[in-house]
Tab-separated table of N, CA and C in Angstrom:
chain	number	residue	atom	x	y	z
A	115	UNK	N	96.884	86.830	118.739
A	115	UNK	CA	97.637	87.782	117.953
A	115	UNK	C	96.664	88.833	117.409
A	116	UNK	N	97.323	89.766	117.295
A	116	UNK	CA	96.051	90.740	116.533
A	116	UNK	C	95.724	91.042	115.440
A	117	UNK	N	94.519	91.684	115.027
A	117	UNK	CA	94.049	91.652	113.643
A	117	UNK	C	95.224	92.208	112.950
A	118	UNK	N	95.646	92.311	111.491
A	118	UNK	CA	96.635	93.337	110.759
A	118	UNK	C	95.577	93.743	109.721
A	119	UNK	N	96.240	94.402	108.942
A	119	UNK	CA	95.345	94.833	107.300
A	119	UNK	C	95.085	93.555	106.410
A	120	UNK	N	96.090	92.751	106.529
A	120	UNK	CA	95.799	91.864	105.673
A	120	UNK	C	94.017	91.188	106.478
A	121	UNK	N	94.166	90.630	107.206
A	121	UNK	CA	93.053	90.034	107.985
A	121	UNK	C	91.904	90.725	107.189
A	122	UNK	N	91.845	91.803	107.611
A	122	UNK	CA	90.883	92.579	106.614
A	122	UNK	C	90.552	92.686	105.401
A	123	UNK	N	91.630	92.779	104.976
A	123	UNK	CA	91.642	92.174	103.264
A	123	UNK	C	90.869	91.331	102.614
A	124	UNK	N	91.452	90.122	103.499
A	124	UNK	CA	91.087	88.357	103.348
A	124	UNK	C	89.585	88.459	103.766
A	125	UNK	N	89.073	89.022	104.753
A	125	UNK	CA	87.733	89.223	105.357
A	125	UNK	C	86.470	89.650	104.170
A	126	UNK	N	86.982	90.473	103.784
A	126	UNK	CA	86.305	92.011	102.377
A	126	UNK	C	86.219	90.807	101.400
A	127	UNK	N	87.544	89.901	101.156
A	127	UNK	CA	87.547	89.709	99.606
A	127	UNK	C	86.387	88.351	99.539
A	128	UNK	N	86.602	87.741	100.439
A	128	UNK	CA	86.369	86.179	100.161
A	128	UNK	C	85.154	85.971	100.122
A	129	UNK	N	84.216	86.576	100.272
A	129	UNK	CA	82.989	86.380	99.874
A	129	UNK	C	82.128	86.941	98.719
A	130	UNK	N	83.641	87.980	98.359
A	130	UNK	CA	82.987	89.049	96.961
A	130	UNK	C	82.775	88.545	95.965
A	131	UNK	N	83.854	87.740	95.855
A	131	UNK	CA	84.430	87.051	94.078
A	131	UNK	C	84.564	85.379	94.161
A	132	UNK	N	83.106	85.172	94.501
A	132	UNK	CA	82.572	83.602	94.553
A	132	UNK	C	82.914	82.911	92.836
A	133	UNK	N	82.904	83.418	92.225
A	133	UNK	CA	83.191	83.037	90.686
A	133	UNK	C	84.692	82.576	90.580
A	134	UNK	N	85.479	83.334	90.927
A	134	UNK	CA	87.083	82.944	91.336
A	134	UNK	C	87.681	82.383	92.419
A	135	UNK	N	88.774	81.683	92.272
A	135	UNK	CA	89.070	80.344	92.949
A	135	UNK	C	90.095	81.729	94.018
A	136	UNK	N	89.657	81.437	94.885
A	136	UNK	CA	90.206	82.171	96.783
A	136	UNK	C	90.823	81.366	97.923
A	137	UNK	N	91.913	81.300	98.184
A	137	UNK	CA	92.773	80.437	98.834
A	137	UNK	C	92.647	81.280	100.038
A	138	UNK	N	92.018	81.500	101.085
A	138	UNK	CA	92.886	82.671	102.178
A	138	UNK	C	94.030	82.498	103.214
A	139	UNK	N	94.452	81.591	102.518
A	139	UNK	CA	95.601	81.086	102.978
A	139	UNK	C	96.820	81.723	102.332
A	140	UNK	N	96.468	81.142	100.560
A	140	UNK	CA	97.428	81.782	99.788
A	140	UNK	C	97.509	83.636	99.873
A	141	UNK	N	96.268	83.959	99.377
A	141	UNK	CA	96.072	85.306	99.779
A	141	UNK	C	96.920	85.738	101.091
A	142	UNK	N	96.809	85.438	102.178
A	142	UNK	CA	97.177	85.867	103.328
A	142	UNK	C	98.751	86.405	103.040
A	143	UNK	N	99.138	84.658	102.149
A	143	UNK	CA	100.785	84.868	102.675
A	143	UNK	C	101.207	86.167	102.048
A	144	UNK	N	100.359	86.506	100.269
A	144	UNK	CA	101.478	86.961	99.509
A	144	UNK	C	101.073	88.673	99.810
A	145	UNK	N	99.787	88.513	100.440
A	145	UNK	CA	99.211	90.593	100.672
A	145	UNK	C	100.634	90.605	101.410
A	146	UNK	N	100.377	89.790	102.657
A	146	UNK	CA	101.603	89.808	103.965
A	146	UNK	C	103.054	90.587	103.052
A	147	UNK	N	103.615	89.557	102.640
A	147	UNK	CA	105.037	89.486	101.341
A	147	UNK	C	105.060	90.793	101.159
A	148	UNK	N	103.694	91.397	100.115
A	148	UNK	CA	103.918	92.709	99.582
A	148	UNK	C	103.947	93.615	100.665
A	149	UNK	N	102.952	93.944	101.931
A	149	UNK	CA	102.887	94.837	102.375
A	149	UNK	C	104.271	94.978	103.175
A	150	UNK	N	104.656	94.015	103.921
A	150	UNK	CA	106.275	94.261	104.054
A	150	UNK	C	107.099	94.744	103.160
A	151	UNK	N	107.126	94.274	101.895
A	151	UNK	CA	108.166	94.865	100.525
A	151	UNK	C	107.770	96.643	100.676
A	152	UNK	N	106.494	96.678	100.800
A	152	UNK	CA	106.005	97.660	100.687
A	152	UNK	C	106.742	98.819	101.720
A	153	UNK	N	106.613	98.268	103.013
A	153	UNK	CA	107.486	98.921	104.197
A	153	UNK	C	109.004	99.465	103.644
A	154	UNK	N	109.347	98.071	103.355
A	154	UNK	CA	110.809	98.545	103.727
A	154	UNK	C	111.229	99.265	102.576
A	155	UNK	N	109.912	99.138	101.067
A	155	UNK	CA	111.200	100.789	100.068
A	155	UNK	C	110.606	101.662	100.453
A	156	UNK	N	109.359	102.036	101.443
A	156	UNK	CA	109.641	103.194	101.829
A	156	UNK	C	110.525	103.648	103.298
A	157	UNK	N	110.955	102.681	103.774
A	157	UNK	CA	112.388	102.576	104.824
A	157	UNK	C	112.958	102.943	104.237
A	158	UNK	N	113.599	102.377	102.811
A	158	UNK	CA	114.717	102.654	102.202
A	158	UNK	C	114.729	103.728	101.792
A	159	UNK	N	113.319	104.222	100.901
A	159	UNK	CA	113.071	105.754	100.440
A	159	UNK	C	113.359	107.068	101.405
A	160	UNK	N	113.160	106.706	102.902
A	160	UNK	CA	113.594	107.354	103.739
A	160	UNK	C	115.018	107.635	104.902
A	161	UNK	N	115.188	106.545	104.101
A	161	UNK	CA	116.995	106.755	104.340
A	161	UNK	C	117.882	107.070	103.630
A	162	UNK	N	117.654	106.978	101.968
A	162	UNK	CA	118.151	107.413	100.871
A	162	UNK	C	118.280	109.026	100.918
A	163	UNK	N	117.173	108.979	101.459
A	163	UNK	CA	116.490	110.961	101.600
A	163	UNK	C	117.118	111.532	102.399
A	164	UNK	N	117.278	110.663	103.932
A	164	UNK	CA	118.170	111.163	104.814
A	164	UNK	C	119.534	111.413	104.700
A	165	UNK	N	120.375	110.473	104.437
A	165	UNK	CA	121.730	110.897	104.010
A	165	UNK	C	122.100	111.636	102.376
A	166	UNK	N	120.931	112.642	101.667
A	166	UNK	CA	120.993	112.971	100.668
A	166	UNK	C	121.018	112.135	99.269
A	167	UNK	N	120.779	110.721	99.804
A	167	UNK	CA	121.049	110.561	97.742
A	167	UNK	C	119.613	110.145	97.276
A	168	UNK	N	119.489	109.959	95.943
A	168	UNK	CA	118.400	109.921	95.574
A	168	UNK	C	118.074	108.066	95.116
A	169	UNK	N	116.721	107.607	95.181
A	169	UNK	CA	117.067	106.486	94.718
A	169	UNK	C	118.019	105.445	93.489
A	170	UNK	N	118.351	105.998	92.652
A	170	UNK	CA	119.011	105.497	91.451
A	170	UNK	C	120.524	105.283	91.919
A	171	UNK	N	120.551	106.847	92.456
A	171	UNK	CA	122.411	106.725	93.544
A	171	UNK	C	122.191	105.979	94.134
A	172	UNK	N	121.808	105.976	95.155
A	172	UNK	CA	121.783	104.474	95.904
A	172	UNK	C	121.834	103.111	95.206
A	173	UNK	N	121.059	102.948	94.617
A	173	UNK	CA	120.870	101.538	93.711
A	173	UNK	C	122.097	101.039	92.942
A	174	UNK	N	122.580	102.317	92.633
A	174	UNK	CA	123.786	102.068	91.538
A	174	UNK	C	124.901	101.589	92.148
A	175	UNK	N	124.736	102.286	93.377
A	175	UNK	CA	126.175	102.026	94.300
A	175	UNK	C	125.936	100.718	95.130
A	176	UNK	N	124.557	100.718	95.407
A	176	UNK	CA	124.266	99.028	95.948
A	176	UNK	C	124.951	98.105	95.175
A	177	UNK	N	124.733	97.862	93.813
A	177	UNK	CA	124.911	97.364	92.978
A	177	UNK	C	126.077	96.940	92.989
A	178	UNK	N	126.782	98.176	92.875
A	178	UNK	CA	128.631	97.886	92.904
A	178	UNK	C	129.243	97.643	93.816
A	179	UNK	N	128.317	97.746	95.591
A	179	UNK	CA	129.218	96.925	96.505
A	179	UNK	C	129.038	95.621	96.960
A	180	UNK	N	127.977	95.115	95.711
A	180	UNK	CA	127.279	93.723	96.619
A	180	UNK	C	128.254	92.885	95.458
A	181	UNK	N	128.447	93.586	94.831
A	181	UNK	CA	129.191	92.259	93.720
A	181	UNK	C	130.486	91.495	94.009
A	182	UNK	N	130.811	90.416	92.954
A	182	UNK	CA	131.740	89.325	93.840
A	182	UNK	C	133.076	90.253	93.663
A	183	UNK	N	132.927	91.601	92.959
A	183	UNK	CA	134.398	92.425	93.071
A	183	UNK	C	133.955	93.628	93.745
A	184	UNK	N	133.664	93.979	94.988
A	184	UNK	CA	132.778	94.682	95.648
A	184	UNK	C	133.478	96.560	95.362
A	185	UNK	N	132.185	97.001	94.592
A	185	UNK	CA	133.251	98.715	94.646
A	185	UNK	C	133.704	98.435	92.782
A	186	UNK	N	133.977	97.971	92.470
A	186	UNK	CA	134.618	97.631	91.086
A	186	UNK	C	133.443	96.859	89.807
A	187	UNK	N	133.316	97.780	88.934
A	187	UNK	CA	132.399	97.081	87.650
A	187	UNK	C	132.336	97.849	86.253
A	188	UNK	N	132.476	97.012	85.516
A	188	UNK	CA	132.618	98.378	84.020
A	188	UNK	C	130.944	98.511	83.913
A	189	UNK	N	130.707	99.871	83.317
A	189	UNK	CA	129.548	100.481	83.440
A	189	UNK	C	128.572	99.106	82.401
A	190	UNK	N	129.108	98.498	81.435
A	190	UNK	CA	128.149	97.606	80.842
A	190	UNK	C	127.937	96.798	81.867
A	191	UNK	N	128.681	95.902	82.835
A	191	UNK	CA	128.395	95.175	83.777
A	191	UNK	C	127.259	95.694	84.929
A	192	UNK	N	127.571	97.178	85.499
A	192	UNK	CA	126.345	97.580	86.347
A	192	UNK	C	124.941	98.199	85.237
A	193	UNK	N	124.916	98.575	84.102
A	193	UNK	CA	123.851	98.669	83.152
A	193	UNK	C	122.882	97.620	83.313
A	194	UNK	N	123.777	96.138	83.017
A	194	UNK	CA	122.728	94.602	82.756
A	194	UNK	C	122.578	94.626	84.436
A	195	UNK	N	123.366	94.837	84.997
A	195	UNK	CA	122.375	94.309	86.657
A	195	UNK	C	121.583	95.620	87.314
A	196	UNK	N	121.386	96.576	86.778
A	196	UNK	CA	120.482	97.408	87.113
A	196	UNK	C	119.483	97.586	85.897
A	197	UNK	N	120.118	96.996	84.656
A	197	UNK	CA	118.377	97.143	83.726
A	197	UNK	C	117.722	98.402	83.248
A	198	UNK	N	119.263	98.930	82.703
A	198	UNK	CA	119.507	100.061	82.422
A	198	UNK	C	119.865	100.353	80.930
A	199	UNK	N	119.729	101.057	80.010
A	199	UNK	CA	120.425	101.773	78.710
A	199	UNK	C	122.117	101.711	79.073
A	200	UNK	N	122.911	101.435	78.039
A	200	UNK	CA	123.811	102.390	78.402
A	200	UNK	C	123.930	103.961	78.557
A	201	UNK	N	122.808	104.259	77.632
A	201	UNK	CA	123.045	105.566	78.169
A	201	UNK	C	122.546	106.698	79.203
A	202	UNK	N	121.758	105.606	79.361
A	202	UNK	CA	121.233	105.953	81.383
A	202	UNK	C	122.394	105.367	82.006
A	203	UNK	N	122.795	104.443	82.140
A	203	UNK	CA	124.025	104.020	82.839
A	203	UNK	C	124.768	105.357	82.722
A	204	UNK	N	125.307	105.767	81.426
A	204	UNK	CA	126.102	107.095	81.479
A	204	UNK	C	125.820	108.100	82.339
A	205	UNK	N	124.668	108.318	82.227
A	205	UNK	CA	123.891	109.569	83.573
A	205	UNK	C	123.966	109.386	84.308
A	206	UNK	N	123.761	107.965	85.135
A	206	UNK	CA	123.593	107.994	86.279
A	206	UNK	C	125.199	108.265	86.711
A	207	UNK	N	126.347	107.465	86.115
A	207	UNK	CA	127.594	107.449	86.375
A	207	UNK	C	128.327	108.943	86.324
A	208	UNK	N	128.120	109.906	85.342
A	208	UNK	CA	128.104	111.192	85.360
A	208	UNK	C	127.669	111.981	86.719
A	209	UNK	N	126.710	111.398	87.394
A	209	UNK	CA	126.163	112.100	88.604
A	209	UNK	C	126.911	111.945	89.494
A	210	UNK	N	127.018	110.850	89.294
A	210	UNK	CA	127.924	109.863	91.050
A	210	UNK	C	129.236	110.486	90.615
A	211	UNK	N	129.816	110.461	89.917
A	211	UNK	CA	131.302	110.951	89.620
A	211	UNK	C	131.292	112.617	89.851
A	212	UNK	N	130.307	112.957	89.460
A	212	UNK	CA	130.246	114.275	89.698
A	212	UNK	C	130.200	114.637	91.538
A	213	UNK	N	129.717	114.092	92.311
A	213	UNK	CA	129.031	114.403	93.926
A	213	UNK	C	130.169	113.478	94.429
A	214	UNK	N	131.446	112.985	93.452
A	214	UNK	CA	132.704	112.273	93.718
A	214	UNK	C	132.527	110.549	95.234
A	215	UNK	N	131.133	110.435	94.197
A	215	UNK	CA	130.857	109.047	94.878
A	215	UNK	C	131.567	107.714	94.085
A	216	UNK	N	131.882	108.177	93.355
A	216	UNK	CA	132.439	106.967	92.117
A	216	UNK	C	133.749	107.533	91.213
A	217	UNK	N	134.561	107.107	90.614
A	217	UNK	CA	135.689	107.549	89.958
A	217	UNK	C	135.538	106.608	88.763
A	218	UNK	N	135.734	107.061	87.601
A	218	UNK	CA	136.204	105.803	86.429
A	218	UNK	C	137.517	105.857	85.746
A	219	UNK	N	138.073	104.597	85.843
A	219	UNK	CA	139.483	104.416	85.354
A	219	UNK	C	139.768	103.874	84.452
A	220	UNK	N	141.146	103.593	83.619
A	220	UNK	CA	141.136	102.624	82.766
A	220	UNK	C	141.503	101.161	83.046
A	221	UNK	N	140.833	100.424	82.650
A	221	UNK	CA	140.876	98.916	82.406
A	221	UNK	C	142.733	98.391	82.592
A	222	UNK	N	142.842	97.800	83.654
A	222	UNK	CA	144.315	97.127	83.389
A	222	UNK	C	144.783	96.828	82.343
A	223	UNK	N	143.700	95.844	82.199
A	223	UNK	CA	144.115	94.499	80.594
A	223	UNK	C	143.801	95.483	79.626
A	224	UNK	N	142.645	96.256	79.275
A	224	UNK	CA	142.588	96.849	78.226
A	224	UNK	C	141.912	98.537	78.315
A	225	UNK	N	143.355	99.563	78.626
A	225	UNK	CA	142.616	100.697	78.600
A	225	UNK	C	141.819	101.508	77.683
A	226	UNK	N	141.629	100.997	76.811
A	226	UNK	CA	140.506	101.515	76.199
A	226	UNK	C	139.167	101.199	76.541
A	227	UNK	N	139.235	100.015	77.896
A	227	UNK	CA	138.287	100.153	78.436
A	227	UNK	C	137.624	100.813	80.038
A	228	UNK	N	136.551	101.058	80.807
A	228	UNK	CA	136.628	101.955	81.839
A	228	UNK	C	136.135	100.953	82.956
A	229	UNK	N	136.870	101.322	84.105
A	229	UNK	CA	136.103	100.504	85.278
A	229	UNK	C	135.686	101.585	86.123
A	230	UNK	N	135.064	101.503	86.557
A	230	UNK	CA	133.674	102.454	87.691
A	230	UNK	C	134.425	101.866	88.733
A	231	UNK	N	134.647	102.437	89.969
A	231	UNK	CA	135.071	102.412	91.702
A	231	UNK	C	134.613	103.248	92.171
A	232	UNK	N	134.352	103.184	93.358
A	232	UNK	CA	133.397	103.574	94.363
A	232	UNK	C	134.707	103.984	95.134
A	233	UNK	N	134.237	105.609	95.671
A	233	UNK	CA	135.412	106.301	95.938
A	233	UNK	C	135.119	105.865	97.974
A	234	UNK	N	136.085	106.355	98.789
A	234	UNK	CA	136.328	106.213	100.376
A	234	UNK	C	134.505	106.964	100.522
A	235	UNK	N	134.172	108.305	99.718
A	235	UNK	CA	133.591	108.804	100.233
A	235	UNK	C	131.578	108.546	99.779
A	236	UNK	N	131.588	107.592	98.245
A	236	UNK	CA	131.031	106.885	98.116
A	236	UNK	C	130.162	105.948	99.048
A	237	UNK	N	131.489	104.814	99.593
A	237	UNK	CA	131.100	104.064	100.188
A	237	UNK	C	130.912	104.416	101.737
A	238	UNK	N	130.975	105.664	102.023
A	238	UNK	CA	130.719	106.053	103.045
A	238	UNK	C	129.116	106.591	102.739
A	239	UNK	N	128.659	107.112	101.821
A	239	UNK	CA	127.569	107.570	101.842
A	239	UNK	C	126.235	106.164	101.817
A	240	UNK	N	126.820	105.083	100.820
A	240	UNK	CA	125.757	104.217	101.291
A	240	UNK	C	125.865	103.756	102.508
A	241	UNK	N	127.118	103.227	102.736
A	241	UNK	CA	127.550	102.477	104.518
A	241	UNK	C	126.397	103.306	104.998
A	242	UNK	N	126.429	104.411	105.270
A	242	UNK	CA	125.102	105.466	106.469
A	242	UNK	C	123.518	104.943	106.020
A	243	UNK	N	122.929	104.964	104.525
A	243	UNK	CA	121.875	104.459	104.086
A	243	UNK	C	121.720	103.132	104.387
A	244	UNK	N	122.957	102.283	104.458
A	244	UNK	CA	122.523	100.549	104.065
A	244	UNK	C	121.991	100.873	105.872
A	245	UNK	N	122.582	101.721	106.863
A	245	UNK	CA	122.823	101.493	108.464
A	245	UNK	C	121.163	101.507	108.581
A	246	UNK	N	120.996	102.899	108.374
A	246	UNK	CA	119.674	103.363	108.460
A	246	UNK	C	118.712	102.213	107.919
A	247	UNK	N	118.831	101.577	106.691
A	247	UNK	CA	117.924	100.875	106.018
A	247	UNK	C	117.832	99.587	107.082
A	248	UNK	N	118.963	99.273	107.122
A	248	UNK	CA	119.149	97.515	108.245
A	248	UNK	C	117.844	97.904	109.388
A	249	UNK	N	118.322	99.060	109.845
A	249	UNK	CA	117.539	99.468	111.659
A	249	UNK	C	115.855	99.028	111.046
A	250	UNK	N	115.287	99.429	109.669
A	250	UNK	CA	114.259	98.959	109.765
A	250	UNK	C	114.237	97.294	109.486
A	251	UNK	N	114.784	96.950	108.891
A	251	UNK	CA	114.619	95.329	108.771
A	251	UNK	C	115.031	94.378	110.253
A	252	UNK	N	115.819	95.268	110.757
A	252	UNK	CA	116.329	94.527	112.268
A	252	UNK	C	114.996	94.839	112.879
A	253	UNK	N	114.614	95.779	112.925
A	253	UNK	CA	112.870	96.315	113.620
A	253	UNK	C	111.941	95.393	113.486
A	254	UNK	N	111.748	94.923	112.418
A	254	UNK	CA	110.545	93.573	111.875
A	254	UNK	C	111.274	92.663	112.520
A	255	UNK	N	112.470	92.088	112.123
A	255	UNK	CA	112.803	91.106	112.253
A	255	UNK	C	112.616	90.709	113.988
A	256	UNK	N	112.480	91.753	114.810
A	256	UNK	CA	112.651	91.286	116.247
A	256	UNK	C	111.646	91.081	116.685
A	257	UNK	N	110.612	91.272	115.976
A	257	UNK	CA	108.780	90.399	116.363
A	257	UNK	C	108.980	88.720	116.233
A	258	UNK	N	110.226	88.382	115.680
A	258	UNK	CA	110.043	86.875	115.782
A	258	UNK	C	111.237	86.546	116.600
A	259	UNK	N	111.156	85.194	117.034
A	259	UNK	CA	112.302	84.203	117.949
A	259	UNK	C	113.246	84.246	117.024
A	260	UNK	N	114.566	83.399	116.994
A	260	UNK	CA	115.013	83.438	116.237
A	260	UNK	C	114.701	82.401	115.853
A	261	UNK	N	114.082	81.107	116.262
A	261	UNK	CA	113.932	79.929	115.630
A	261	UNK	C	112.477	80.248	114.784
A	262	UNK	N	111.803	81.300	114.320
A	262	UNK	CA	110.764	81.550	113.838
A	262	UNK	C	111.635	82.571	112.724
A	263	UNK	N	112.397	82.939	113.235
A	263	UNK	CA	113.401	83.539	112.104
A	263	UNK	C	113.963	82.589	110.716
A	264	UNK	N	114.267	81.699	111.714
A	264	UNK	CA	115.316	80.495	110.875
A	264	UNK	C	114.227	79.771	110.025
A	265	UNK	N	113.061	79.537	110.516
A	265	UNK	CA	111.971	78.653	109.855
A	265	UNK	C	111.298	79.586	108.893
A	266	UNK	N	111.089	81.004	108.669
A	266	UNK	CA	110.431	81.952	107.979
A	266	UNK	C	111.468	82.051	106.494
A	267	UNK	N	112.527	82.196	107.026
A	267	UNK	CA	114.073	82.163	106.253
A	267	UNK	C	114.133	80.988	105.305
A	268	UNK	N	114.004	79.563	106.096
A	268	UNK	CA	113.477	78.216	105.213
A	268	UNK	C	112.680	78.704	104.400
A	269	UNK	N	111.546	79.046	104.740
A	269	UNK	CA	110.271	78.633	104.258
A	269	UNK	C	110.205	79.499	102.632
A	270	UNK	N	110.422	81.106	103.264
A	270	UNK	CA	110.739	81.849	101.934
A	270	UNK	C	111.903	81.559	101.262
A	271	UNK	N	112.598	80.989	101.227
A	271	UNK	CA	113.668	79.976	100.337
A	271	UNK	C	113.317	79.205	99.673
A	272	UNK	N	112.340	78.419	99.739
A	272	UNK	CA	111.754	77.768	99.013
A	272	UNK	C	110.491	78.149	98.312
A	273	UNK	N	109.471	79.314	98.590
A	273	UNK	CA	108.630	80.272	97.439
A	273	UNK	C	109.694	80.587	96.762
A	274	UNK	N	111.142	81.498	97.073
A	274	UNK	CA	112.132	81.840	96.120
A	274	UNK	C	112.459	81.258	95.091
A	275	UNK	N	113.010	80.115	95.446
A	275	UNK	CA	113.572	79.211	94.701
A	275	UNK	C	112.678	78.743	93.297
A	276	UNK	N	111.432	78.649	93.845
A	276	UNK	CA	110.474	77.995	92.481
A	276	UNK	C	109.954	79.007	92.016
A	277	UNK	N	110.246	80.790	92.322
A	277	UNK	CA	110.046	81.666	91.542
A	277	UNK	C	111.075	81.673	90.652
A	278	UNK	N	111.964	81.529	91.123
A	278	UNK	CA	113.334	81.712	89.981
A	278	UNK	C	113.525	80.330	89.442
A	279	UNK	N	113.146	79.318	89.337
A	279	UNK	CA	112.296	78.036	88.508
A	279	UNK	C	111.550	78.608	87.227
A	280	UNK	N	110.465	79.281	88.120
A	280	UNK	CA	109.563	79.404	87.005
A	280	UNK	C	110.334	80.813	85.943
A	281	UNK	N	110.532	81.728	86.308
A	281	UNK	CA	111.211	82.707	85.553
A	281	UNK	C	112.805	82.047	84.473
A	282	UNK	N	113.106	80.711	84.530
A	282	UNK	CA	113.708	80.159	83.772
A	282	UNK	C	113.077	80.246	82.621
């Protein structure tokens, strides 16, 4: 297989910082981890760009179609899962409503309250970004078998899992 950056990395470091404990094993996996993460937001950064929206639009609208009411969320609900002010939430929702990616309505049960929806033309603008974004993750993904797929898939399921352990 051939050298990558990381290789190099691991090569440079491991003899520098004899005082500190150096796994190049561990090292290997997590440079690997980042420099992929690394790839794909700028995949994403470049598909966001392509079909015109900017990162935050995108994010916001990710947000609201991955949820278990897909397209549908009151702005406090997408605020806490994007980690936002409400009153950045307000801006950002002001924008999207404005470029008529999003609409806000009143609350069935209680109109004094507002629900955010993601308009036909909304979800047409990420549908084109999520397309674009997939083509790079389908791109990586086809350097492996699929049974190297399925075992990579295991494997980071379980670093996952005891990250979100430890973040308890």
């Amino acid at each position: 297989m051939a050298e990558d950056w990381t290789d190099r990395h691991v090569a440079r470091w491991k003899d520098h910082w004899l005082d500190l404990a150096f796994d190049e094993a561990v090292e290997g996996v997590f440079v690997r981890v980042n420099r992929i993460d690394r790839y794909l937001r700028r995949a994403k950064q470049r598909a966001v760009a392509e079909v015109g929206l900017t990162d935050f639009e995108y994010d916001t609208l990710h947000v609201l179609m991955i949820r278990d009411t897909p397209g549908s969320a009151s702005p406090t609900e997408l605020a806490t899962e994007l980690g936002v002010s409400g009153a950045g939430m307000t801006g950002r929702l002001d924008g999207l409503e404005k470029a008529g990616w999003i609409r806000r309505i009143p609350a069935v049960d209680d109109r004094r309250r507002v629900i955010v929806e993601v308009t036909k033309a909304g979800m047409t603008i990420w549908r084109r970004a999520m397309e674009l974004r997939g083509r790079a993750e389908d791109d990586l993904a086809e350097a492996l078998t699929e049974r190297e797929l399925a075992t990579l898939n295991r494997l980071l399921k379980k670093v996952t899992v005891r990250s979100e352990e430890r973040e308890r």
